[in-house]
Amino acid sequence: MKKKNKSKWLVPVLGLALLAPTVLPTSASATPAKKVTSVEFVGMPAPATAQDMARVYSGASVKVTYDDGTIKSFPLTYKTLFKSTDVINGTPAGVAVDVHGKPIMDRSVPDKPVPFVSDDPDSNSLMKIDGAKPTGLGGNPLSLITHYEYITSDQSGKSAYGIIPASMSLSTIDQNKATGELSVTDVKKVDFSSVGGLWIPCNGSLTPWNTHLSSEEYDADARAYEADPAQTYVSSFTKNYYQDDKKVGNPYAYGYIPEVTVHADHRATVVKHYSMGRFSHELGRVAPDRRTVFFGDDGSNTMMFLYVADKAEDLSAGTLYAAKWIQTSDENGGTANLKWIKLGHATDNEVKAYIDKGIKFSDIFEAADHDTPGFTKIKTYPSGKLEWLKVKPGMEKAAAFLESRRYGAIMGATAEFNKMEGVAVNSKDKKLYVAMSYVEKSMEKDIKGTDASDDIQVKKIKAGVTYEISLEGHQQDKDNNKINSEFVPSLMKGLIVGEDLPKADEKGNTAVVDKVANPDNLSYSESMRTLFIGEDSGMHANNFVWAYNVDTKKLSRILSLPAGAEATGLQSVDHYNGFSYIMSNLQHPGDEMIIPEPLKTEVEGYINQNFDNKRSGLVGYISGLPSLEIKKWKNTNKPDVTLQVAAKANGAKVTWNNKEHTVTVEKGVNKMVLKVGERFVEINGETFELPSEIRVKKGRTTLPADLLDSFFR
C-alpha cells in the first residue's frame, strides 16, 4: 500500500462560490504559484427575448491575467439560495411577524387569512461566526442576515407599504468544503421586540468587527404626525406590530441604524444606535478605522452625514456631522468640496431618553409660516416644503439627533441631495463611493429663486451618477475644530455617469442601456479592485448589476434581472474558508414595468410563471470566479498517460463537451476540467498550467502521470 500524502492544496481564492481543493498533489509536482496582475469582467448583452427579460441570469465572464502574461477566462452564473416565499423548517423566509414573533395575517380576502410574506428581500450580510455549530451537512457553517424591506400589497392588491412591519431573517448556511456551494439549512426571524420593531429596512453592511448594520428608511414626519397621526404610517405600523388597535405610535422611535450581533449558538441580538442620527437611512458603512461611519440618506432634499464614534467598534456614542456642498463644477453630476458642520455629540441612552419621555415635534421647535426674525427658512425631507423654524432653548441635542436634517439645515448644511443611496469604501485608495440614483430636482439650479438655499446647481441627469469622494485626515469642521478621523470626505465628483435618452427605445428604455441607470446598491472588492453597482431603475426595462474596475475604468454588465425587479442585497465577500462570493438579491419582479405592449404582456406572463405571480423575491449570488493563482505543474519527465484508461481504472466518469471542447473528469466530490488546445487544467477550483498544450490524438487525451495519480488518490 502506498503512503498517502495528506497535505492539502491551499490557494488563496478570488472566486464566487468557488471549488475547494481536495486533491492531494505531491510536493514535487507544483512550483510556486503565479500571481494575478489584473481581473477584468467581460460583460454580457442586455436581454433580447421575452424569456430572458423575465428571468435572472448572468452571461458574463471574468478574464484573469497573471504575472507571466497568461490569460484565462471563466464564465459566471447566478445561483438562487431561496425565494422569499419558500418555507424553510416551517418558516416562510419573508414572513412578517408581530412583537411576539407570530405571523401577521392578511385578512383582506374574507374567509381566507394568510400570513403577510414579503416579495422584497434587500440587504445581505453573509458572515462567518467563530465557534458556530456544524450544520449537519458536513460543510462549514455560515450565517446570512437578510432584510425584507416591505410588503408590496395584500391579497386584494391594496398597497401594504409601510403599513405592515418589516422583518429580517437569520439563515443558517452550509458551505460545502469541497465546492464552496452554499445551501440553506434553517431560517428564523430576528427578534426586534426590544427596540419596538423594525421600520422599512433598506440596505445594510457588515462591520469590520463582524456585526450587521441595518437601516430604517423614510423616517416619518413627526411634525405631520403630531398634527394628524393618519398622515404617516406610524399608527398603522404600530397597531399591526403590537396587534393592538389602541396602541399609540411614536415617530421618533424609528429612523435609525440597528446593529445585529449573531452569536455562535445562532442567536441574534439587536440594538438601535440613536446617537447616529435620525433620517432616511439607506445604510451605514464603517471606515477602516472602525469608528467613522458614512451614510446614504434616501429621498428628496436630503443631506450627507458623517458619524465619528468615541471608541472603535462601539457605535453607542459619537459625534454627528452634516455636509456643506461647495460647488466647483456643474458637469457630470458636479464637483464640490465638502465642509462639515458639527451637529452635536450624544450617546444612545441620551437620545433614547427623549423618546421614552414621549417627546413631540413641538417640544423641540417653534414654527412660523413666513419670514420671521429669529426663525430660519429651510426646505428638507420629509416634508419637502418650506418651513420657518427655531430651536427651543435647551433642545439643541434633541434637534440634532431626532430631527437631524431639519437641525442640519438650520445650521447651514446642504439639504439638496436627491435619492442618495448606497455607499462603499475603497480602503487602499481612501475613496468613498456614493450612488445618487436621480440627479435632478433639488440638485438642479433653482431657477424660480424660491428655495431656502441653492448650494447644488448641477445639470440634470435623470439616470443618476455614482460619485467618488476623497477621504482625508487632519480636517476641521466649519468652526475650525478638529474632526477626529482620518477618513473625512472632502472632494466629491461624478465618476460613473448615466445617460438619458431623448425618447424611449423599442424596449421602453429611457436611459442608455449600456450605461448604469439609477445606481442604488454599491459594494467594493479590495482584492478585485472592482466596484459593484446594482440598479433600481425606472429607466431600464431590466435592471442590472455592473462591475466597474477602478484602475481601468471599464464598466461591465454582469447580471440581468427580470423586468420590474430591483437589484438588492449586493455584498462582495472575499475569502471565507478559501472561497469568495458576490451576494445579489432581487425584489418585486414585474413591478411597474416600462416595456411597451405587446412585449410587456408576454414578459409579464413569464414573470408570473417564474415568481409565483409576482409574489416572490429571490436571495442568491453570482457564481463562477476562479482561483487568483495558477500553479505550474512541474515536468518530472515521467511519461504521459491516457486519461480515459486511467479514469476507467479508477472508477471515474469522463464527459466530453463537443461545443466547448472540454473534458470533465469526476470521481466523488473531485472534479477536473480541461480544454483541448490549452495548457490549463482546473482541479476542484484550482488552476494548474501544464508543460504543454492538451491534445487529443486518435480520440485519446494524454496528461502527466503524476497529475492523474494525485487526482485519483
PDB file of C-alpha atoms in Angstrom, residues 34-210:
ATOM      1  CA  LYS A  34       1.759  32.690 -10.422  1.00  0.00           C
ATOM      2  CA  LYS A  35       0.332  35.952  -9.201  1.00  0.00           C
ATOM      3  CA  VAL A  36      -2.706  37.745 -10.570  1.00  0.00           C
ATOM      4  CA  THR A  37      -1.928  41.117 -12.115  1.00  0.00           C
ATOM      5  CA  SER A  38      -5.467  42.063 -13.151  1.00  0.00           C
ATOM      6  CA  VAL A  39      -9.082  40.922 -13.044  1.00  0.00           C
ATOM      7  CA  GLU A  40     -11.354  42.034 -15.856  1.00  0.00           C
ATOM      8  CA  PHE A  41     -15.090  41.424 -16.030  1.00  0.00           C
ATOM      9  CA  VAL A  42     -16.259  40.763 -19.574  1.00  0.00           C
ATOM     10  CA  GLY A  43     -19.810  41.986 -19.841  1.00  0.00           C
ATOM     11  CA  MET A  44     -22.944  40.450 -21.284  1.00  0.00           C
ATOM     12  CA  PRO A  45     -25.514  41.996 -23.629  1.00  0.00           C
ATOM     13  CA  ALA A  46     -28.880  43.179 -22.375  1.00  0.00           C
ATOM     14  CA  PRO A  47     -31.626  40.540 -22.684  1.00  0.00           C
ATOM     15  CA  ALA A  48     -33.193  40.335 -26.145  1.00  0.00           C
ATOM     16  CA  THR A  49     -36.075  37.872 -25.764  1.00  0.00           C
ATOM     17  CA  ALA A  50     -39.183  37.926 -23.597  1.00  0.00           C
ATOM     18  CA  GLN A  51     -37.998  34.785 -21.791  1.00  0.00           C
ATOM     19  CA  ASP A  52     -34.679  36.380 -20.882  1.00  0.00           C
ATOM     20  CA  MET A  53     -36.346  39.625 -19.851  1.00  0.00           C
ATOM     21  CA  ALA A  54     -38.392  37.615 -17.340  1.00  0.00           C
ATOM     22  CA  ARG A  55     -35.553  35.797 -15.562  1.00  0.00           C
ATOM     23  CA  VAL A  56     -32.387  36.422 -13.561  1.00  0.00           C
ATOM     24  CA  TYR A  57     -29.157  35.234 -15.172  1.00  0.00           C
ATOM     25  CA  SER A  58     -25.537  36.021 -15.957  1.00  0.00           C
ATOM     26  CA  GLY A  59     -23.899  35.566 -19.333  1.00  0.00           C
ATOM     27  CA  ALA A  60     -20.762  37.447 -18.296  1.00  0.00           C
ATOM     28  CA  SER A  61     -17.286  36.096 -17.671  1.00  0.00           C
ATOM     29  CA  VAL A  62     -14.094  37.041 -15.907  1.00  0.00           C
ATOM     30  CA  LYS A  63     -10.693  37.347 -17.542  1.00  0.00           C
ATOM     31  CA  VAL A  64      -7.762  36.863 -15.182  1.00  0.00           C
ATOM     32  CA  THR A  65      -4.253  37.934 -16.212  1.00  0.00           C
ATOM     33  CA  TYR A  66      -1.225  36.511 -14.386  1.00  0.00           C
ATOM     34  CA  ASP A  67       2.289  37.899 -13.939  1.00  0.00           C
ATOM     35  CA  ASP A  68       3.776  35.773 -16.716  1.00  0.00           C
ATOM     36  CA  GLY A  69       1.263  37.079 -19.263  1.00  0.00           C
ATOM     37  CA  THR A  70      -1.037  34.071 -19.016  1.00  0.00           C
ATOM     38  CA  ILE A  71      -4.739  34.895 -19.501  1.00  0.00           C
ATOM     39  CA  LYS A  72      -7.649  32.664 -18.569  1.00  0.00           C
ATOM     40  CA  SER A  73     -11.396  33.225 -18.849  1.00  0.00           C
ATOM     41  CA  PHE A  74     -14.164  31.907 -16.567  1.00  0.00           C
ATOM     42  CA  PRO A  75     -17.968  32.087 -17.071  1.00  0.00           C
ATOM     43  CA  LEU A  76     -20.295  33.460 -14.387  1.00  0.00           C
ATOM     44  CA  THR A  77     -23.674  32.052 -13.373  1.00  0.00           C
ATOM     45  CA  TYR A  78     -26.401  33.049 -10.898  1.00  0.00           C
ATOM     46  CA  LYS A  79     -27.496  30.689  -8.116  1.00  0.00           C
ATOM     47  CA  THR A  80     -30.654  31.009  -6.031  1.00  0.00           C
ATOM     48  CA  LEU A  81     -30.481  30.298  -2.316  1.00  0.00           C
ATOM     49  CA  PHE A  82     -34.219  30.653  -1.695  1.00  0.00           C
ATOM     50  CA  LYS A  83     -37.335  32.569  -2.633  1.00  0.00           C
ATOM     51  CA  SER A  84     -38.860  34.927  -0.078  1.00  0.00           C
ATOM     52  CA  THR A  85     -41.960  32.702  -0.169  1.00  0.00           C
ATOM     53  CA  ASP A  86     -40.057  29.450   0.475  1.00  0.00           C
ATOM     54  CA  VAL A  87     -40.966  27.722   3.736  1.00  0.00           C
ATOM     55  CA  ILE A  88     -37.804  26.511   5.451  1.00  0.00           C
ATOM     56  CA  ASN A  89     -38.221  24.440   8.616  1.00  0.00           C
ATOM     57  CA  GLY A  90     -41.755  25.775   8.957  1.00  0.00           C
ATOM     58  CA  THR A  91     -40.885  29.457   8.457  1.00  0.00           C
ATOM     59  CA  PRO A  92     -41.669  31.394   5.268  1.00  0.00           C
ATOM     60  CA  ALA A  93     -38.446  33.304   4.709  1.00  0.00           C
ATOM     61  CA  GLY A  94     -40.112  36.682   4.151  1.00  0.00           C
ATOM     62  CA  VAL A  95     -42.978  36.381   6.633  1.00  0.00           C
ATOM     63  CA  ALA A  96     -43.860  39.495   8.661  1.00  0.00           C
ATOM     64  CA  VAL A  97     -44.039  38.882  12.417  1.00  0.00           C
ATOM     65  CA  ASP A  98     -45.503  40.794  15.340  1.00  0.00           C
ATOM     66  CA  VAL A  99     -43.959  41.704  18.675  1.00  0.00           C
ATOM     67  CA  HIS A 100     -44.412  38.105  19.855  1.00  0.00           C
ATOM     68  CA  GLY A 101     -42.795  36.596  16.775  1.00  0.00           C
ATOM     69  CA  LYS A 102     -46.098  35.358  15.344  1.00  0.00           C
ATOM     70  CA  PRO A 103     -47.047  35.808  11.678  1.00  0.00           C
ATOM     71  CA  ILE A 104     -49.091  38.920  10.904  1.00  0.00           C
ATOM     72  CA  MET A 105     -52.153  37.800   8.973  1.00  0.00           C
ATOM     73  CA  ASP A 106     -53.512  39.233   5.748  1.00  0.00           C
ATOM     74  CA  ARG A 107     -57.322  39.237   6.121  1.00  0.00           C
ATOM     75  CA  SER A 108     -58.062  41.320   3.029  1.00  0.00           C
ATOM     76  CA  VAL A 109     -59.878  38.385   1.399  1.00  0.00           C
ATOM     77  CA  PRO A 110     -62.806  37.251   3.566  1.00  0.00           C
ATOM     78  CA  ASP A 111     -62.532  33.711   4.966  1.00  0.00           C
ATOM     79  CA  LYS A 112     -59.005  33.334   3.544  1.00  0.00           C
ATOM     80  CA  PRO A 113     -56.476  34.633   6.064  1.00  0.00           C
ATOM     81  CA  VAL A 114     -52.856  34.060   5.069  1.00  0.00           C
ATOM     82  CA  PRO A 115     -49.590  35.377   6.527  1.00  0.00           C
ATOM     83  CA  PHE A 116     -48.125  38.522   5.022  1.00  0.00           C
ATOM     84  CA  VAL A 117     -44.970  37.462   3.156  1.00  0.00           C
ATOM     85  CA  SER A 118     -42.619  39.984   1.605  1.00  0.00           C
ATOM     86  CA  ASP A 119     -41.594  39.947  -2.050  1.00  0.00           C
ATOM     87  CA  ASP A 120     -38.829  42.441  -1.269  1.00  0.00           C
ATOM     88  CA  PRO A 121     -35.627  40.899   0.110  1.00  0.00           C
ATOM     89  CA  ASP A 122     -32.945  43.543   0.403  1.00  0.00           C
ATOM     90  CA  SER A 123     -29.648  43.728   2.286  1.00  0.00           C
ATOM     91  CA  ASN A 124     -27.466  40.659   2.832  1.00  0.00           C
ATOM     92  CA  SER A 125     -24.663  40.124   5.314  1.00  0.00           C
ATOM     93  CA  LEU A 126     -23.043  36.748   4.778  1.00  0.00           C
ATOM     94  CA  MET A 127     -20.821  36.165   7.796  1.00  0.00           C
ATOM     95  CA  LYS A 128     -18.572  33.587   9.370  1.00  0.00           C
ATOM     96  CA  ILE A 129     -19.185  33.240  13.127  1.00  0.00           C
ATOM     97  CA  ASP A 130     -16.371  31.814  15.233  1.00  0.00           C
ATOM     98  CA  GLY A 131     -17.469  28.750  17.164  1.00  0.00           C
ATOM     99  CA  ALA A 132     -20.700  28.252  15.192  1.00  0.00           C
ATOM    100  CA  LYS A 133     -22.170  24.778  15.363  1.00  0.00           C
ATOM    101  CA  PRO A 134     -21.952  22.453  12.331  1.00  0.00           C
ATOM    102  CA  THR A 135     -24.959  22.460  10.022  1.00  0.00           C
ATOM    103  CA  GLY A 136     -25.294  18.691   9.885  1.00  0.00           C
ATOM    104  CA  LEU A 137     -24.468  18.585   6.170  1.00  0.00           C
ATOM    105  CA  GLY A 138     -20.729  18.328   6.699  1.00  0.00           C
ATOM    106  CA  GLY A 139     -19.852  21.785   5.431  1.00  0.00           C
ATOM    107  CA  ASN A 140     -18.612  24.970   7.035  1.00  0.00           C
ATOM    108  CA  PRO A 141     -21.330  26.830   8.964  1.00  0.00           C
ATOM    109  CA  LEU A 142     -22.054  30.390   7.809  1.00  0.00           C
ATOM    110  CA  SER A 143     -24.804  32.844   8.740  1.00  0.00           C
ATOM    111  CA  LEU A 144     -26.804  35.138   6.487  1.00  0.00           C
ATOM    112  CA  ILE A 145     -28.759  38.198   7.601  1.00  0.00           C
ATOM    113  CA  THR A 146     -31.374  39.341   5.061  1.00  0.00           C
ATOM    114  CA  HIS A 147     -33.708  42.336   5.150  1.00  0.00           C
ATOM    115  CA  TYR A 148     -37.301  42.207   3.899  1.00  0.00           C
ATOM    116  CA  GLU A 149     -37.814  45.872   3.120  1.00  0.00           C
ATOM    117  CA  TYR A 150     -41.590  45.947   2.812  1.00  0.00           C
ATOM    118  CA  ILE A 151     -44.628  44.065   1.507  1.00  0.00           C
ATOM    119  CA  THR A 152     -45.876  45.377  -1.819  1.00  0.00           C
ATOM    120  CA  SER A 153     -49.568  44.554  -1.436  1.00  0.00           C
ATOM    121  CA  ASP A 154     -52.120  42.427   0.359  1.00  0.00           C
ATOM    122  CA  GLN A 155     -54.170  39.672  -1.294  1.00  0.00           C
ATOM    123  CA  SER A 156     -56.679  42.169  -2.622  1.00  0.00           C
ATOM    124  CA  GLY A 157     -53.950  44.154  -4.367  1.00  0.00           C
ATOM    125  CA  LYS A 158     -54.056  47.098  -1.964  1.00  0.00           C
ATOM    126  CA  SER A 159     -50.664  48.599  -1.085  1.00  0.00           C
ATOM    127  CA  ALA A 160     -49.162  47.362   2.185  1.00  0.00           C
ATOM    128  CA  TYR A 161     -46.027  49.517   2.005  1.00  0.00           C
ATOM    129  CA  GLY A 162     -45.077  50.793   5.469  1.00  0.00           C
ATOM    130  CA  ILE A 163     -48.374  49.606   6.933  1.00  0.00           C
ATOM    131  CA  ILE A 164     -47.180  46.079   7.728  1.00  0.00           C
ATOM    132  CA  PRO A 165     -43.985  45.946   9.830  1.00  0.00           C
ATOM    133  CA  ALA A 166     -40.855  44.853   8.030  1.00  0.00           C
ATOM    134  CA  SER A 167     -38.712  41.928   9.103  1.00  0.00           C
ATOM    135  CA  MET A 168     -35.255  40.419   8.999  1.00  0.00           C
ATOM    136  CA  SER A 169     -34.209  36.780   8.748  1.00  0.00           C
ATOM    137  CA  LEU A 170     -31.186  34.890  10.019  1.00  0.00           C
ATOM    138  CA  SER A 171     -30.360  31.905   7.832  1.00  0.00           C
ATOM    139  CA  THR A 172     -28.005  29.076   8.622  1.00  0.00           C
ATOM    140  CA  ILE A 173     -25.877  28.390   5.565  1.00  0.00           C
ATOM    141  CA  ASP A 174     -23.876  25.270   4.796  1.00  0.00           C
ATOM    142  CA  GLN A 175     -20.745  25.958   2.775  1.00  0.00           C
ATOM    143  CA  ASN A 176     -19.640  22.786   1.012  1.00  0.00           C
ATOM    144  CA  LYS A 177     -15.992  22.249   1.898  1.00  0.00           C
ATOM    145  CA  ALA A 178     -15.213  20.694  -1.476  1.00  0.00           C
ATOM    146  CA  THR A 179     -17.094  23.013  -3.811  1.00  0.00           C
ATOM    147  CA  GLY A 180     -17.875  26.172  -1.858  1.00  0.00           C
ATOM    148  CA  GLU A 181     -21.547  25.764  -2.792  1.00  0.00           C
ATOM    149  CA  LEU A 182     -23.959  27.487  -0.395  1.00  0.00           C
ATOM    150  CA  SER A 183     -27.215  25.913   0.791  1.00  0.00           C
ATOM    151  CA  VAL A 184     -29.752  26.957   3.427  1.00  0.00           C
ATOM    152  CA  THR A 185     -30.471  24.628   6.329  1.00  0.00           C
ATOM    153  CA  ASP A 186     -32.550  26.906   8.552  1.00  0.00           C
ATOM    154  CA  VAL A 187     -34.279  30.303   8.589  1.00  0.00           C
ATOM    155  CA  LYS A 188     -35.645  32.157  11.577  1.00  0.00           C
ATOM    156  CA  LYS A 189     -36.814  35.702  12.178  1.00  0.00           C
ATOM    157  CA  VAL A 190     -34.709  38.199  14.089  1.00  0.00           C
ATOM    158  CA  ASP A 191     -36.498  39.482  17.203  1.00  0.00           C
ATOM    159  CA  PHE A 192     -36.902  43.284  17.249  1.00  0.00           C
ATOM    160  CA  SER A 193     -39.322  43.419  20.182  1.00  0.00           C
ATOM    161  CA  SER A 194     -36.705  45.017  22.451  1.00  0.00           C
ATOM    162  CA  VAL A 195     -36.476  48.064  20.159  1.00  0.00           C
ATOM    163  CA  GLY A 196     -40.113  48.478  19.142  1.00  0.00           C
ATOM    164  CA  GLY A 197     -39.935  46.703  15.784  1.00  0.00           C
ATOM    165  CA  LEU A 198     -38.107  47.333  12.511  1.00  0.00           C
ATOM    166  CA  TRP A 199     -39.128  50.232  10.257  1.00  0.00           C
ATOM    167  CA  ILE A 200     -38.597  49.787   6.470  1.00  0.00           C
ATOM    168  CA  PRO A 201     -35.073  48.295   6.432  1.00  0.00           C
ATOM    169  CA  CYS A 202     -33.352  49.082   3.160  1.00  0.00           C
ATOM    170  CA  ASN A 203     -29.682  48.375   2.557  1.00  0.00           C
ATOM    171  CA  GLY A 204     -27.104  47.365   5.167  1.00  0.00           C
ATOM    172  CA  SER A 205     -23.494  46.398   5.669  1.00  0.00           C
ATOM    173  CA  LEU A 206     -21.145  44.100   7.531  1.00  0.00           C
ATOM    174  CA  THR A 207     -18.927  45.895  10.044  1.00  0.00           C
ATOM    175  CA  PRO A 208     -15.184  45.218  10.308  1.00  0.00           C
ATOM    176  CA  TRP A 209     -15.938  43.535  13.645  1.00  0.00           C
ATOM    177  CA  ASN A 210     -18.433  41.132  12.041  1.00  0.00           C
TER     178      ASN A 210
END
